């Protein structure tokens, strides 16, 4: 559960960094 949340958060941050 926590692992999935961490993975999703990491992907979201990566997307934001790429767009920024």
PDB file of C-alpha atoms in Angstrom:
ATOM      1  CA  UNK A   1       0.000   0.000   0.000  1.00  0.00           C
ATOM      2  CA  UNK A   2       2.642   2.512   1.030  1.00  0.00           C
ATOM      3  CA  UNK A   3       4.933   1.272  -1.730  1.00  0.00           C
ATOM      4  CA  UNK A   4       2.262   1.906  -4.384  1.00  0.00           C
ATOM      5  CA  UNK A   5       1.663   5.392  -3.004  1.00  0.00           C
ATOM      6  CA  UNK A   6       5.396   6.141  -3.028  1.00  0.00           C
ATOM      7  CA  UNK A   7       5.731   4.832  -6.593  1.00  0.00           C
ATOM      8  CA  UNK A   8       2.779   6.932  -7.795  1.00  0.00           C
ATOM      9  CA  UNK A   9       4.189  10.028  -6.078  1.00  0.00           C
ATOM     10  CA  UNK A  10       7.595   9.464  -7.698  1.00  0.00           C
ATOM     11  CA  UNK A  11       6.042   9.149 -11.163  1.00  0.00           C
ATOM     12  CA  UNK A  12       3.999  12.304 -10.594  1.00  0.00           C
ATOM     13  CA  UNK A  13       7.092  14.247  -9.506  1.00  0.00           C
ATOM     14  CA  UNK A  14       9.036  12.967 -12.517  1.00  0.00           C
ATOM     15  CA  UNK A  15       6.230  14.155 -14.822  1.00  0.00           C
ATOM     16  CA  UNK A  16       6.202  17.590 -13.187  1.00  0.00           C
ATOM     17  CA  UNK A  17       9.977  17.894 -13.502  1.00  0.00           C
ATOM     18  CA  UNK A  18       9.878  16.930 -17.187  1.00  0.00           C
ATOM     19  CA  UNK A  19       7.115  19.453 -17.903  1.00  0.00           C
ATOM     20  CA  UNK A  20       8.904  22.167 -15.931  1.00  0.00           C
TER      21      UNK A  20
END
